Amino acid sequence: MKKMVIISIDAMGASDLSGDLEHLPNLKAFRNQATHVKNIRGIYPTLTYPSHTTIVTGEYPKTHGVINNTKIQPGRKSPDWYWYQKDVQVPTLYDLAKQAGMTTAAFLWPVTAKSKTIDYNIAEIFPNRIWTNQVIRSLSASSPKFLLEMNQKFGHLRNGIQQPNLDDFITACAVDTLLSKQPDLTMIHLVDLDSMRHRYGVLSTEAQAALRRQDLRVQQIIDATKTAGTFGDTTFVILGDHYQIDVSQMIRLNSLFAAQGWQKAKKDGTVAKGWQVYAKSCDGSCYIYVDRKSLVEPREIRELLKTIPGISHIYTTEQAGQKGAAPNVTFMLEAKRGYYFIDEAIGEVLEEVNPTTIGQPERYRAVHGFSPDKQNYATTLMINGGGIAKGKVIENADLIDEAPTFAKILDLNFPQIVAGRTLLEIFENNEEVPNEVLE
Ligand SMILES: [Zn+2]
């Protein structure tokens, strides 16, 4: 049986894998043997949950349904995330794998909670990325017996949601599973680098250190397949979901709308029921929702938004849909570099991030969620295994191309024509393939 291990290094950008990589010896060695697609254009908004859903479906958010990390819950300080697979409206790579009789495993892969097609699943379920002491909830979202076993063996490695401990725990779980269960499809989501970039900045020493830790974790995972004797049958994929951009200014549109009387702020900074216009942040971009019963004219909203510095584009409903984002918004806004949107409804519309508040909700040194067309903002992809061209460099592809390409490697077929294309150029002998396609 062909096997695949997908390692997602959250927030790894194209520039992280450019250059000589002397400081990342394992990723360097991997790149030498792999096909490297240098620049992968993300999806809009370039957020973790929409992106990871695209990576396994080949569809844009407007089609797969995961249009943001969190749901529209204006009255809640900490809204629910799109945790559950039921939110994914199209088949996934792991669904196809399971249907073909393959065994499947996932380690904090977003939007897989309560999946019926993942045999060994540790689901990412709690806001702020992971369970704290809400063990029961995590158990019901994951494979309970498996999670208990992993907690028993490796629970000592983690410290709540703290990094780098969490990724150490997840790596240990993945290594153990590759050795003892030898799943056919394994998906691993490592978040250390993303956390450090948010907190310390894109090119901070802390982020560089996190990237070096990911380099070591990747090798532990690969080595596990060598010990298990499955290395030769396995295609390895190392990818990022998005990059990040440094920011210093917050934009609080709900404050602006409250001042217009279009909504009311509650004391805790959330928005009361009965709102007419609501801004839902995607960090580097922002959805604007107008209630059906609202009398506020979209034109009026647009004129007001034009007066706010830090907004680079105001997209219409149609334009947001064309870009693959949520199809039902009144507007979608793109922030200029250095700016990002927050949900809070109390405070100045524009405010510089106070460095002493970093680590509190919505306070960051770097974010994502911007348009995938921003400069120096691409993510990246490496594939290594039997039948994959060695040491080949491809300049550009799209995040939507990944799922159909992975399906092709595993001889699986999506039942529908997906938005992405199969990257036939990654295969060693791809001369004959275009003829097959033509037939
Ligand atoms: Zn991410």
Short mmCIF file of N, CA and C in Angstrom, two decimals, residues 343-435:
data_model
loop_
_atom_site.label_atom_id
_atom_site.label_comp_id
_atom_site.label_asym_id
_atom_site.label_seq_id
_atom_site.Cartn_x
_atom_site.Cartn_y
_atom_site.Cartn_z
N ASP A 343 -11.82 42.43 16.49
CA ASP A 343 -13.28 42.37 16.64
C ASP A 343 -13.83 43.34 17.69
N GLU A 344 -13.01 43.73 18.65
CA GLU A 344 -13.48 44.57 19.76
C GLU A 344 -14.31 45.77 19.30
N ALA A 345 -15.36 46.08 20.09
CA ALA A 345 -16.23 47.20 19.74
C ALA A 345 -16.01 48.42 20.63
N ILE A 346 -15.09 48.32 21.56
CA ILE A 346 -14.80 49.46 22.45
C ILE A 346 -13.33 49.86 22.28
N GLY A 347 -13.11 51.16 22.11
CA GLY A 347 -11.75 51.66 21.97
C GLY A 347 -11.63 52.52 20.72
N GLU A 348 -10.46 53.12 20.54
CA GLU A 348 -10.21 53.95 19.35
C GLU A 348 -10.30 53.09 18.09
N VAL A 349 -10.73 53.71 17.01
CA VAL A 349 -10.83 52.96 15.74
C VAL A 349 -9.45 52.51 15.29
N LEU A 350 -8.48 53.38 15.47
CA LEU A 350 -7.09 53.03 15.12
C LEU A 350 -6.25 53.11 16.39
N GLU A 351 -5.47 52.10 16.64
CA GLU A 351 -4.62 52.14 17.83
C GLU A 351 -3.34 51.37 17.58
N GLU A 352 -2.24 51.93 18.03
CA GLU A 352 -0.97 51.23 17.92
C GLU A 352 -0.94 50.11 18.95
N VAL A 353 -0.42 48.96 18.54
CA VAL A 353 -0.33 47.84 19.48
C VAL A 353 0.70 48.17 20.56
N ASN A 354 0.26 48.09 21.80
CA ASN A 354 1.16 48.33 22.92
C ASN A 354 1.96 47.05 23.17
N PRO A 355 3.29 47.11 23.06
CA PRO A 355 4.10 45.88 23.18
C PRO A 355 3.87 45.12 24.49
N THR A 356 3.48 45.83 25.55
CA THR A 356 3.29 45.14 26.83
C THR A 356 2.01 44.31 26.84
N THR A 357 1.15 44.50 25.84
CA THR A 357 -0.11 43.74 25.80
C THR A 357 -0.01 42.50 24.92
N ILE A 358 1.13 42.29 24.26
CA ILE A 358 1.30 41.13 23.37
C ILE A 358 1.07 39.85 24.18
N GLY A 359 0.27 38.95 23.61
CA GLY A 359 -0.07 37.73 24.33
C GLY A 359 -1.51 37.77 24.81
N GLN A 360 -2.06 38.99 24.99
CA GLN A 360 -3.49 39.11 25.29
C GLN A 360 -4.28 38.90 24.01
N PRO A 361 -5.60 38.61 24.13
CA PRO A 361 -6.39 38.36 22.92
C PRO A 361 -6.26 39.49 21.90
N GLU A 362 -6.08 39.12 20.66
CA GLU A 362 -6.02 40.03 19.52
C GLU A 362 -4.82 40.99 19.52
N ARG A 363 -3.82 40.73 20.39
CA ARG A 363 -2.64 41.60 20.41
C ARG A 363 -1.43 40.82 19.87
N TYR A 364 -0.95 41.25 18.69
CA TYR A 364 0.10 40.50 18.00
C TYR A 364 1.18 41.40 17.44
N ARG A 365 2.35 40.81 17.18
CA ARG A 365 3.41 41.50 16.43
C ARG A 365 3.38 41.14 14.95
N ALA A 366 2.74 40.03 14.62
CA ALA A 366 2.61 39.64 13.21
C ALA A 366 1.32 38.84 13.07
N VAL A 367 0.70 38.94 11.90
CA VAL A 367 -0.55 38.20 11.65
C VAL A 367 -0.56 37.69 10.21
N HIS A 368 -1.66 36.97 9.88
CA HIS A 368 -1.91 36.54 8.50
C HIS A 368 -3.38 36.81 8.22
N GLY A 369 -3.93 36.20 7.19
CA GLY A 369 -5.31 36.51 6.82
C GLY A 369 -5.41 37.51 5.68
N PHE A 370 -4.25 38.06 5.26
CA PHE A 370 -4.22 39.02 4.15
C PHE A 370 -4.54 38.33 2.82
N SER A 371 -4.64 39.13 1.78
CA SER A 371 -4.79 38.59 0.43
C SER A 371 -3.56 37.77 0.07
N PRO A 372 -3.76 36.62 -0.59
CA PRO A 372 -2.60 35.82 -1.00
C PRO A 372 -1.73 36.53 -2.03
N ASP A 373 -2.21 37.63 -2.58
CA ASP A 373 -1.43 38.36 -3.58
C ASP A 373 -0.51 39.42 -2.99
N LYS A 374 -0.49 39.56 -1.66
CA LYS A 374 0.47 40.49 -1.04
C LYS A 374 1.90 40.05 -1.41
N GLN A 375 2.80 41.04 -1.52
CA GLN A 375 4.20 40.78 -1.86
C GLN A 375 4.91 39.97 -0.78
N ASN A 376 5.82 39.10 -1.20
CA ASN A 376 6.61 38.28 -0.27
C ASN A 376 5.74 37.63 0.79
N TYR A 377 4.69 36.97 0.36
CA TYR A 377 3.72 36.43 1.32
C TYR A 377 3.33 34.99 0.97
N ALA A 378 4.02 34.40 -0.02
CA ALA A 378 3.67 33.04 -0.44
C ALA A 378 4.11 32.04 0.62
N THR A 379 3.48 30.87 0.62
CA THR A 379 3.97 29.76 1.42
C THR A 379 4.70 28.80 0.47
N THR A 380 4.93 27.57 0.87
CA THR A 380 5.83 26.72 0.09
C THR A 380 5.46 25.25 0.24
N LEU A 381 6.05 24.39 -0.61
CA LEU A 381 5.67 22.96 -0.63
C LEU A 381 6.87 22.13 -1.09
N MET A 382 7.13 21.04 -0.38
CA MET A 382 8.15 20.07 -0.82
C MET A 382 7.54 18.68 -0.79
N ILE A 383 7.82 17.89 -1.85
CA ILE A 383 7.31 16.51 -1.92
C ILE A 383 8.48 15.59 -2.24
N ASN A 384 8.55 14.50 -1.52
CA ASN A 384 9.68 13.59 -1.64
C ASN A 384 9.18 12.16 -1.55
N GLY A 385 9.55 11.31 -2.51
CA GLY A 385 9.12 9.91 -2.44
C GLY A 385 9.31 9.22 -3.77
N GLY A 386 8.98 7.94 -3.82
CA GLY A 386 9.11 7.16 -5.04
C GLY A 386 8.27 7.77 -6.15
N GLY A 387 8.89 7.94 -7.33
CA GLY A 387 8.14 8.46 -8.47
C GLY A 387 8.09 9.98 -8.54
N ILE A 388 8.58 10.65 -7.48
CA ILE A 388 8.59 12.12 -7.47
C ILE A 388 9.98 12.59 -7.92
N ALA A 389 10.00 13.59 -8.82
CA ALA A 389 11.28 14.09 -9.34
C ALA A 389 12.18 14.58 -8.20
N LYS A 390 13.48 14.25 -8.31
CA LYS A 390 14.42 14.61 -7.24
C LYS A 390 15.16 15.90 -7.56
N GLY A 391 15.22 16.78 -6.58
CA GLY A 391 15.98 18.03 -6.75
C GLY A 391 15.37 18.97 -7.78
N LYS A 392 14.09 18.78 -8.08
CA LYS A 392 13.44 19.64 -9.07
C LYS A 392 12.87 20.88 -8.39
N VAL A 393 12.97 22.01 -9.07
CA VAL A 393 12.41 23.25 -8.52
C VAL A 393 11.31 23.74 -9.46
N ILE A 394 10.16 23.99 -8.91
CA ILE A 394 9.04 24.57 -9.65
C ILE A 394 8.79 25.93 -9.01
N GLU A 395 8.66 26.96 -9.81
CA GLU A 395 8.58 28.31 -9.23
C GLU A 395 7.25 28.57 -8.51
N ASN A 396 6.13 28.26 -9.19
CA ASN A 396 4.84 28.69 -8.66
C ASN A 396 3.76 27.63 -8.79
N ALA A 397 2.89 27.57 -7.79
CA ALA A 397 1.65 26.79 -7.87
C ALA A 397 0.70 27.38 -6.83
N ASP A 398 -0.46 26.78 -6.71
CA ASP A 398 -1.49 27.29 -5.80
C ASP A 398 -1.79 26.28 -4.70
N LEU A 399 -2.24 26.80 -3.57
CA LEU A 399 -2.62 25.92 -2.45
C LEU A 399 -3.73 24.95 -2.87
N ILE A 400 -4.63 25.41 -3.75
CA ILE A 400 -5.72 24.53 -4.22
C ILE A 400 -5.20 23.35 -5.04
N ASP A 401 -3.95 23.44 -5.54
CA ASP A 401 -3.40 22.35 -6.36
C ASP A 401 -2.90 21.18 -5.51
N GLU A 402 -2.76 21.40 -4.22
CA GLU A 402 -2.12 20.38 -3.38
C GLU A 402 -2.98 19.12 -3.24
N ALA A 403 -4.25 19.28 -2.91
CA ALA A 403 -5.10 18.10 -2.67
C ALA A 403 -5.21 17.19 -3.90
N PRO A 404 -5.50 17.73 -5.10
CA PRO A 404 -5.57 16.82 -6.25
C PRO A 404 -4.23 16.15 -6.55
N THR A 405 -3.12 16.86 -6.25
CA THR A 405 -1.79 16.27 -6.47
C THR A 405 -1.54 15.13 -5.48
N PHE A 406 -1.91 15.34 -4.21
CA PHE A 406 -1.73 14.28 -3.22
C PHE A 406 -2.62 13.08 -3.57
N ALA A 407 -3.83 13.37 -4.03
CA ALA A 407 -4.75 12.28 -4.42
C ALA A 407 -4.14 11.46 -5.55
N LYS A 408 -3.56 12.15 -6.53
CA LYS A 408 -2.93 11.46 -7.67
C LYS A 408 -1.78 10.55 -7.19
N ILE A 409 -0.96 11.05 -6.27
CA ILE A 409 0.16 10.25 -5.75
C ILE A 409 -0.36 8.97 -5.10
N LEU A 410 -1.51 9.07 -4.44
CA LEU A 410 -2.07 7.92 -3.72
C LEU A 410 -3.08 7.12 -4.55
N ASP A 411 -3.18 7.44 -5.84
CA ASP A 411 -4.15 6.77 -6.73
C ASP A 411 -5.58 6.92 -6.23
N LEU A 412 -5.89 8.07 -5.70
CA LEU A 412 -7.26 8.35 -5.26
C LEU A 412 -7.88 9.37 -6.22
N ASN A 413 -9.21 9.43 -6.23
CA ASN A 413 -9.90 10.38 -7.11
C ASN A 413 -10.97 11.14 -6.36
N PHE A 414 -10.94 12.46 -6.49
CA PHE A 414 -12.05 13.24 -5.95
C PHE A 414 -13.28 13.00 -6.83
N PRO A 415 -14.46 12.86 -6.22
CA PRO A 415 -15.66 12.57 -7.02
C PRO A 415 -16.09 13.75 -7.89
N GLN A 416 -15.67 14.96 -7.51
CA GLN A 416 -16.04 16.15 -8.29
C GLN A 416 -14.78 16.74 -8.90
N ILE A 417 -14.93 17.61 -9.89
CA ILE A 417 -13.78 18.33 -10.43
C ILE A 417 -13.46 19.45 -9.44
N VAL A 418 -12.29 19.40 -8.84
CA VAL A 418 -11.95 20.40 -7.83
C VAL A 418 -11.35 21.64 -8.49
N ALA A 419 -11.27 22.72 -7.72
CA ALA A 419 -10.77 24.00 -8.26
C ALA A 419 -9.28 23.90 -8.64
N GLY A 420 -8.52 23.12 -7.88
CA GLY A 420 -7.08 23.02 -8.13
C GLY A 420 -6.77 22.06 -9.27
N ARG A 421 -5.52 22.16 -9.78
CA ARG A 421 -5.07 21.24 -10.83
C ARG A 421 -4.02 20.28 -10.26
N THR A 422 -3.94 19.10 -10.83
CA THR A 422 -2.92 18.14 -10.42
C THR A 422 -1.57 18.60 -10.96
N LEU A 423 -0.57 18.70 -10.10
CA LEU A 423 0.75 19.16 -10.53
C LEU A 423 1.53 17.98 -11.12
N LEU A 424 1.26 17.69 -12.41
CA LEU A 424 1.86 16.53 -13.05
C LEU A 424 3.38 16.69 -13.18
N GLU A 425 3.85 17.93 -13.16
CA GLU A 425 5.28 18.20 -13.34
C GLU A 425 6.13 17.73 -12.16
N ILE A 426 5.51 17.32 -11.07
CA ILE A 426 6.31 16.81 -9.94
C ILE A 426 6.74 15.37 -10.15
N PHE A 427 6.11 14.67 -11.10
CA PHE A 427 6.41 13.24 -11.25
C PHE A 427 7.66 13.04 -12.10
N GLU A 428 8.42 11.98 -11.75
CA GLU A 428 9.66 11.67 -12.44
C GLU A 428 9.45 11.47 -13.94
N ASN A 429 8.46 10.69 -14.27
CA ASN A 429 8.19 10.39 -15.68
C ASN A 429 6.86 10.97 -16.07
N ASN A 430 6.84 12.28 -16.21
CA ASN A 430 5.54 12.88 -16.47
C ASN A 430 5.28 13.13 -17.96
N GLU A 431 6.19 12.62 -18.84
CA GLU A 431 6.00 12.87 -20.27
C GLU A 431 4.71 12.24 -20.79
N GLU A 432 4.44 11.01 -20.31
CA GLU A 432 3.27 10.30 -20.85
C GLU A 432 1.97 10.80 -20.23
N VAL A 433 2.10 11.40 -19.07
CA VAL A 433 0.87 11.74 -18.34
C VAL A 433 -0.05 12.69 -19.07
N PRO A 434 0.50 13.74 -19.73
CA PRO A 434 -0.42 14.64 -20.42
C PRO A 434 -1.28 13.93 -21.47
N ASN A 435 -0.73 12.89 -22.13
CA ASN A 435 -1.52 12.14 -23.11
C ASN A 435 -2.69 11.44 -22.42
#
